[in-house]
Structures are given as C-alpha cells and as structure tokens.
PDB file of C-alpha atoms in Angstrom:
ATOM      1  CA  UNK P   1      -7.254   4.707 -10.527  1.00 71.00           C
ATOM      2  CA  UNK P   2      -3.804   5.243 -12.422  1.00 87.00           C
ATOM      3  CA  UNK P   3      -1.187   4.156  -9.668  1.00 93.00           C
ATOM      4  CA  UNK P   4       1.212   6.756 -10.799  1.00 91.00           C
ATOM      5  CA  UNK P   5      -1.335   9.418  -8.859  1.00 92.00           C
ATOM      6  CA  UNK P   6      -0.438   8.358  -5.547  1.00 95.00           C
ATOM      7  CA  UNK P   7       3.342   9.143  -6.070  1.00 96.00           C
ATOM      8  CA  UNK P   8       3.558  12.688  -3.978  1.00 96.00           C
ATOM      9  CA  UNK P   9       1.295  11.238  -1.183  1.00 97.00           C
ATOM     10  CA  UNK P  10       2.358  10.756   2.074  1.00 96.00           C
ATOM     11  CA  UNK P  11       1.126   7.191   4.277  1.00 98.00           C
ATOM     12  CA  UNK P  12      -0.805   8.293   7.406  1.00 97.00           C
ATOM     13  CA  UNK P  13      -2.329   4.888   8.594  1.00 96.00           C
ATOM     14  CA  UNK P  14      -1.523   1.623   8.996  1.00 97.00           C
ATOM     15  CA  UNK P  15      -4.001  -1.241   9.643  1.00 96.00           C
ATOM     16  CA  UNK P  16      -6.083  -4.300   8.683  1.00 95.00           C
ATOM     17  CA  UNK P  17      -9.454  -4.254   7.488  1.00 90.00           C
ATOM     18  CA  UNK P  18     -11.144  -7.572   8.511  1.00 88.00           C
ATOM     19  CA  UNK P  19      -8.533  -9.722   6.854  1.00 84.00           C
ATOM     20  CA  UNK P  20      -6.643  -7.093   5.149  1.00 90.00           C
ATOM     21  CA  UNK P  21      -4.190  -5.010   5.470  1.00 95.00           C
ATOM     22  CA  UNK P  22      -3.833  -1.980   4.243  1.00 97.00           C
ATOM     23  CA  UNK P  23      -1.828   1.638   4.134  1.00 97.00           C
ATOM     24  CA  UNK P  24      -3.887   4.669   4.382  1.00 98.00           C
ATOM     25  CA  UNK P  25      -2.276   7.523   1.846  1.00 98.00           C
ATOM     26  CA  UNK P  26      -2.860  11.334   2.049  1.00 98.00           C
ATOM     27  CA  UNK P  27      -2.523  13.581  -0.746  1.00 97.00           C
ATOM     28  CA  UNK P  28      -2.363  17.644   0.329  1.00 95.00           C
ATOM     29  CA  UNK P  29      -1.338  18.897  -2.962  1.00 92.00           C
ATOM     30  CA  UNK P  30      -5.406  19.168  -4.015  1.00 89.00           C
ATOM     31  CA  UNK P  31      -7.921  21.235  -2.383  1.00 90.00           C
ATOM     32  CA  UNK P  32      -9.451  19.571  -1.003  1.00 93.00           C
ATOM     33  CA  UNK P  33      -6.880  17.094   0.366  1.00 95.00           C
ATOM     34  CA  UNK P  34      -7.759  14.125  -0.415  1.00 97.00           C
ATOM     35  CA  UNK P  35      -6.952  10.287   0.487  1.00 97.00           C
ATOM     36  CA  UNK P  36      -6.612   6.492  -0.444  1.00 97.00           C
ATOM     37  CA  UNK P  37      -6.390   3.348   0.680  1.00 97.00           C
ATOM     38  CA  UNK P  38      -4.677   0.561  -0.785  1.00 97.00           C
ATOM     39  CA  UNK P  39      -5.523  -3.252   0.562  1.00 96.00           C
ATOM     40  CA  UNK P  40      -3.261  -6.240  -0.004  1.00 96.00           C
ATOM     41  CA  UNK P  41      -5.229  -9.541  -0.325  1.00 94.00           C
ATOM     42  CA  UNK P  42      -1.299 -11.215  -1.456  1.00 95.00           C
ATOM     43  CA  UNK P  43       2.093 -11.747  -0.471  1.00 95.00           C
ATOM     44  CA  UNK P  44       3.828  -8.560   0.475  1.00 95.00           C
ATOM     45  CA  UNK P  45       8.006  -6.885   1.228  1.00 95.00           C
ATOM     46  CA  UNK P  46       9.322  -4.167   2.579  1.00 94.00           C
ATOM     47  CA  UNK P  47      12.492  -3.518   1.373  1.00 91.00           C
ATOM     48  CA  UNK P  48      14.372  -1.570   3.675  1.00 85.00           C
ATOM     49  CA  UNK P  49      16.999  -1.726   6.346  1.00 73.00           C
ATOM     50  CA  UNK P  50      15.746  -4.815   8.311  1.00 75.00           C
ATOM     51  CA  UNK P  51      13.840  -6.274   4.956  1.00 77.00           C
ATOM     52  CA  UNK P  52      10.664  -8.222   6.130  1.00 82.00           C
ATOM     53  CA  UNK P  53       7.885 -10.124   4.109  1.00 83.00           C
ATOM     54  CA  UNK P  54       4.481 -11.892   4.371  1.00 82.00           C
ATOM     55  CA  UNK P  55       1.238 -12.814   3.268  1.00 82.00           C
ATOM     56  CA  UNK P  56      -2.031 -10.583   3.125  1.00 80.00           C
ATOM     57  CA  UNK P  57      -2.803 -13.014   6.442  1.00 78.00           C
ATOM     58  CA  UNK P  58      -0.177 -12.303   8.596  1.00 83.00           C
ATOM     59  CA  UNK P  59      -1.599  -9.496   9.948  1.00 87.00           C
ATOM     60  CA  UNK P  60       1.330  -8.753  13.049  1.00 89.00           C
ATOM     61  CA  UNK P  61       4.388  -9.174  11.271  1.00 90.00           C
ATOM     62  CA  UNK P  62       2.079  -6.571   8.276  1.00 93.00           C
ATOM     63  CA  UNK P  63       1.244  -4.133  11.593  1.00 93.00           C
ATOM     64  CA  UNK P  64       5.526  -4.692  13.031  1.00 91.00           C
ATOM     65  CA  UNK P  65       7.494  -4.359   9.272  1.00 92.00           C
ATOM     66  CA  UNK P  66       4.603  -1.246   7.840  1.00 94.00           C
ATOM     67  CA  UNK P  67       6.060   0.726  10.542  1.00 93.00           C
ATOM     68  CA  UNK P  68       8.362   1.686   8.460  1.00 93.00           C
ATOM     69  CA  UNK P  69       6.432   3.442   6.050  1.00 95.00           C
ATOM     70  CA  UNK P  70       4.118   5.468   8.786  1.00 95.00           C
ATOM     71  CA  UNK P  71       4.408   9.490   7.656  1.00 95.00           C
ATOM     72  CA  UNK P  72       6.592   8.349   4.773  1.00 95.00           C
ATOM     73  CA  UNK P  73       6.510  10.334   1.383  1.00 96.00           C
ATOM     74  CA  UNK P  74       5.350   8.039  -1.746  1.00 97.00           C
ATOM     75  CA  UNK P  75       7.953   9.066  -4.478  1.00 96.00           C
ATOM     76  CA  UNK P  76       7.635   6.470  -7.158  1.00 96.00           C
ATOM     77  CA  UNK P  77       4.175   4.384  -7.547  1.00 97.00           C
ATOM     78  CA  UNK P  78       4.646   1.635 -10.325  1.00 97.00           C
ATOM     79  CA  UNK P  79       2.658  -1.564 -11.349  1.00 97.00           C
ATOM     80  CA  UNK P  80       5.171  -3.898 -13.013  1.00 97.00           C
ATOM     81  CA  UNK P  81       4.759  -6.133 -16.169  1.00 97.00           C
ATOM     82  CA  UNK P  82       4.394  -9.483 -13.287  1.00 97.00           C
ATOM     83  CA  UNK P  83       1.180  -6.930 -12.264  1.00 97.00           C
ATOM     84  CA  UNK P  84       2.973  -6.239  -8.999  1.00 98.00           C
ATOM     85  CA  UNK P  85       2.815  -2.653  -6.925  1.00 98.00           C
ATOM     86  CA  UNK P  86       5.936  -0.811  -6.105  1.00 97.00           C
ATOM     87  CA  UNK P  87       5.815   1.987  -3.888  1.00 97.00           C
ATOM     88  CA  UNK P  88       9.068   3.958  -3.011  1.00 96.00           C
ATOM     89  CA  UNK P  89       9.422   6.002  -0.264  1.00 95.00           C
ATOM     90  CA  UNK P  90      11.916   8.215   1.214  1.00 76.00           C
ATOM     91  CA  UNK P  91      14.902   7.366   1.904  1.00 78.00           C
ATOM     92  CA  UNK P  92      14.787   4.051  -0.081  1.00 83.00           C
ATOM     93  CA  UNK P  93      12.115   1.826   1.622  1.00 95.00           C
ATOM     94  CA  UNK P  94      10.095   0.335  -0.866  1.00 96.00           C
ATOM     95  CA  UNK P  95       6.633  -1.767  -0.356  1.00 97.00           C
ATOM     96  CA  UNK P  96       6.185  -4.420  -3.443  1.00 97.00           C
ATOM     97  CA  UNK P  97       3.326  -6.368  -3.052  1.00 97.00           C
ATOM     98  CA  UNK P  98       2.928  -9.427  -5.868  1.00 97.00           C
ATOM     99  CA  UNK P  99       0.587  -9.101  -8.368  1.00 96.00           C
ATOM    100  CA  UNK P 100      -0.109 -12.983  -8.331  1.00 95.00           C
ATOM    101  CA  UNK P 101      -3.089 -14.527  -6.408  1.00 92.00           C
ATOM    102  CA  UNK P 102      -2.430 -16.813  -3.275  1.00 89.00           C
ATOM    103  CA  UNK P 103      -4.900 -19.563  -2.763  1.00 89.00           C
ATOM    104  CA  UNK P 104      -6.536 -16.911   0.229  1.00 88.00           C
ATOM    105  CA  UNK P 105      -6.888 -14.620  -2.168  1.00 88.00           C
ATOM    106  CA  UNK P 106     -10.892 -13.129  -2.714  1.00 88.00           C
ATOM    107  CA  UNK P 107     -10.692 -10.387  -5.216  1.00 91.00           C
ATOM    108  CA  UNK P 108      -7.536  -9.030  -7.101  1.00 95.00           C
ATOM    109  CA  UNK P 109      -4.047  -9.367  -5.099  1.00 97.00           C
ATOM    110  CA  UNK P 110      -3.901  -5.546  -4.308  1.00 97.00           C
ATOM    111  CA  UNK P 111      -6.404  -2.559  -5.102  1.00 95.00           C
ATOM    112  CA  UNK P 112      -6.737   1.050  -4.354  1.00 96.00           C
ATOM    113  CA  UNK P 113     -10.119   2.296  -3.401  1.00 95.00           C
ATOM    114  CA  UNK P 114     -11.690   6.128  -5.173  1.00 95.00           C
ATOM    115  CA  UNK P 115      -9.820   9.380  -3.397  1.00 95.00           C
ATOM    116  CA  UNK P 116     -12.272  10.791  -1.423  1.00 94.00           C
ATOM    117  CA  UNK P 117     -12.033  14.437   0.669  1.00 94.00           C
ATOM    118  CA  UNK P 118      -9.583  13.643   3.209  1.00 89.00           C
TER     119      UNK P 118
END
C-alpha cells in the first residue's frame, strides 16, 4: 500500500493485537468508506505536547500516549529514507515509528494491512 493514501484519514481505534499495537484509520472520502490498520512491531513517539515514546512491547504507556491521536485527522503520511513512518495529525501531533528492527521484532518494524469496506 503507498503510505501517502492514508493522509486524509481520520484514526478511530486504538489497541494491541496480541503483542502489537496498532491505530485503526478510517477513510470516508470513498464509497464505500473504507479502513486500515497499521501495527508497530518497533520503537515508537508521539510528538506532541507531553512527547512520550516506547517499544512495540510496552503496550500501556502505547494505550496512555495514542490517546492523543484518537479521532485525529492524518494530514501528512511519509516513510523516510531511515524507512521510518511519519504520520501528522492535526494540530501538530505526529506518530514516527522507526523503521529499524528491535531484537523483538517478528516481521517488518511497521506495516499497514489491505483497506477493506469500513
């Protein structure tokens, strides 16, 4: 999935999946809506008033800082040249999640699953 498509969606869940977490994202703008989900399997930030950080296994200080984001607006997606995400959301809050592999790591440090119908 090009990361750029997700800019314009909005995040409407918070959670962890087994061992990771993850943002659910909503896009209405297609008929029919449709959503995502992106899972973090590395080290994480939020950038935003009270900054916070973590690994993909600290699953309560993921579920206290993502609060942040809940019903937020996605209006930049990027994948840096490190291979790190970096979504922006209104009013400057910003997820970045590291595109390098911790030792927990299973898969790839961060992946978005297909859209399906939301």
């Amino acid at each position: 999935m090009d990361v750029e498509q997700i800019a314009g969606s909005f995040v409407v869940e918070i959670g962890i999946r087994q061992a990771w977490p993850f943002l659910g994202l909503c896009d209405n703008r297609p008929t029919p809506n449709q959503e995502t989900r992106l899972y973090i399997d590395a080290s994480w930030a939020i950038e935003a008033a009270d900054s916070a950080g973590g690994s993909a296994d600290d699953g309560i200080r993921w579920l206290t800082a993502a609060t942040v984001l809940n019903g937020r607006t996605i209006d930049a997606a990027r994948v840096n040249d490190d291979g790190s995400l970096r979504l922006t959301a209104d009013p400057g809050i910003a997820l970045v999640v590291s595109g390098e592999p911790e030792p927990y790591t299973v898969g790839e440090p961060w992946r978005l699953s297909e859209w399906h119908p939301a």
